[in-house]
Amino acid sequence: VHIETENSVPKQLGLEVFGPTDFMIDVTVKGEKYIVKSLKPEDIEVIASTNYVDSPGIKTLQLKVSPKDDNADFEIVSYSTNYIEVYFDTKMTIEMPVEGIIKQDLSTVVPSDCITGNILLSKDTVSLSGPTSEINKITNVQAIVDIYYVLERTETFDCYLDLVTSDGSIPQYVTFNNGDSLITVTVPVLKEVVLPTKIQFKNAPSYFINNP
């Protein structure tokens, strides 16, 4: 199925197709046996009309099925469906800050004589692109790390990015730009020791040195 987008109403409104575009239908034809046996899918044209797409959302597009050659010697008898549903929206690109999240309580993954510093991210922001209505739902981006063993030194982890939305839904057709999904999280682990203190006076009077 070919979806009309060039010189179309949705293109003039800045609307693009998001999601699946490789729609297929079955077409039944009738004609002389030697003609029908040599037919290829390319000999039949299936056009999805976008004339009535004037706003974002899932739209039902009617299909027009016809021989590609106006003088074809076969007849189209039927086809499996006469419409498809396609999602249209304007495209939006946005830069958002990333929040580093360790799923475990850090006090449980480091020894008692260690402390953790502030989490470090390889990138502080990410660039997102997708349908405007889906992008507008995103409230923040989290770089989440699972740590299943005790950390005795500073380590860097791969993470998975979670897009948090205002309504709790999973954003559809949103992509990360420029490889921004490949973010690492570094957890600094610092040794902590408690040492005794000793007081020593500098340039103390001689009397004090002998009579402390």
Coordinates of C-alpha atoms in Angstrom, one line a residue, residues 1-2 24-29 41 43-49 61-70 74-84:
V1 CA 0.0 0.0 0.0
H2 CA 1.4 3.4 -1.0
M24 CA 0.0 -5.1 2.7
I25 CA -3.3 -6.4 1.3
D26 CA -4.3 -9.4 -0.8
V27 CA -5.8 -8.7 -4.2
T28 CA -7.8 -11.2 -6.3
V29 CA -7.7 -10.8 -10.1
P41 CA 2.6 -7.4 -7.2
D43 CA 1.5 -4.6 -11.6
I44 CA -1.2 -3.5 -9.2
E45 CA -1.4 -0.1 -7.6
V46 CA -2.9 0.4 -4.1
I47 CA -3.2 4.0 -3.0
A48 CA -4.2 5.2 0.5
S49 CA -5.9 8.5 0.1
L61 CA -7.6 5.9 5.0
Q62 CA -9.6 4.5 2.1
L63 CA -7.8 2.4 -0.5
K64 CA -8.0 2.7 -4.2
V65 CA -6.9 -0.5 -6.0
S66 CA -6.3 -0.5 -9.7
P67 CA -4.0 -2.0 -12.4
K68 CA -0.9 0.1 -12.8
D69 CA -1.3 -0.1 -16.6
D70 CA -4.6 1.5 -17.7
F74 CA -7.0 -8.4 -16.3
E75 CA -9.8 -7.4 -13.9
I76 CA -9.5 -6.8 -10.1
V77 CA -12.3 -8.9 -8.5
S78 CA -11.8 -8.2 -4.8
Y79 CA -9.2 -7.3 -2.1
S80 CA -8.8 -8.2 1.6
T81 CA -9.6 -4.7 3.0
N82 CA -10.6 -1.3 1.6
Y83 CA -9.0 0.8 4.4
I84 CA -6.0 1.1 6.7

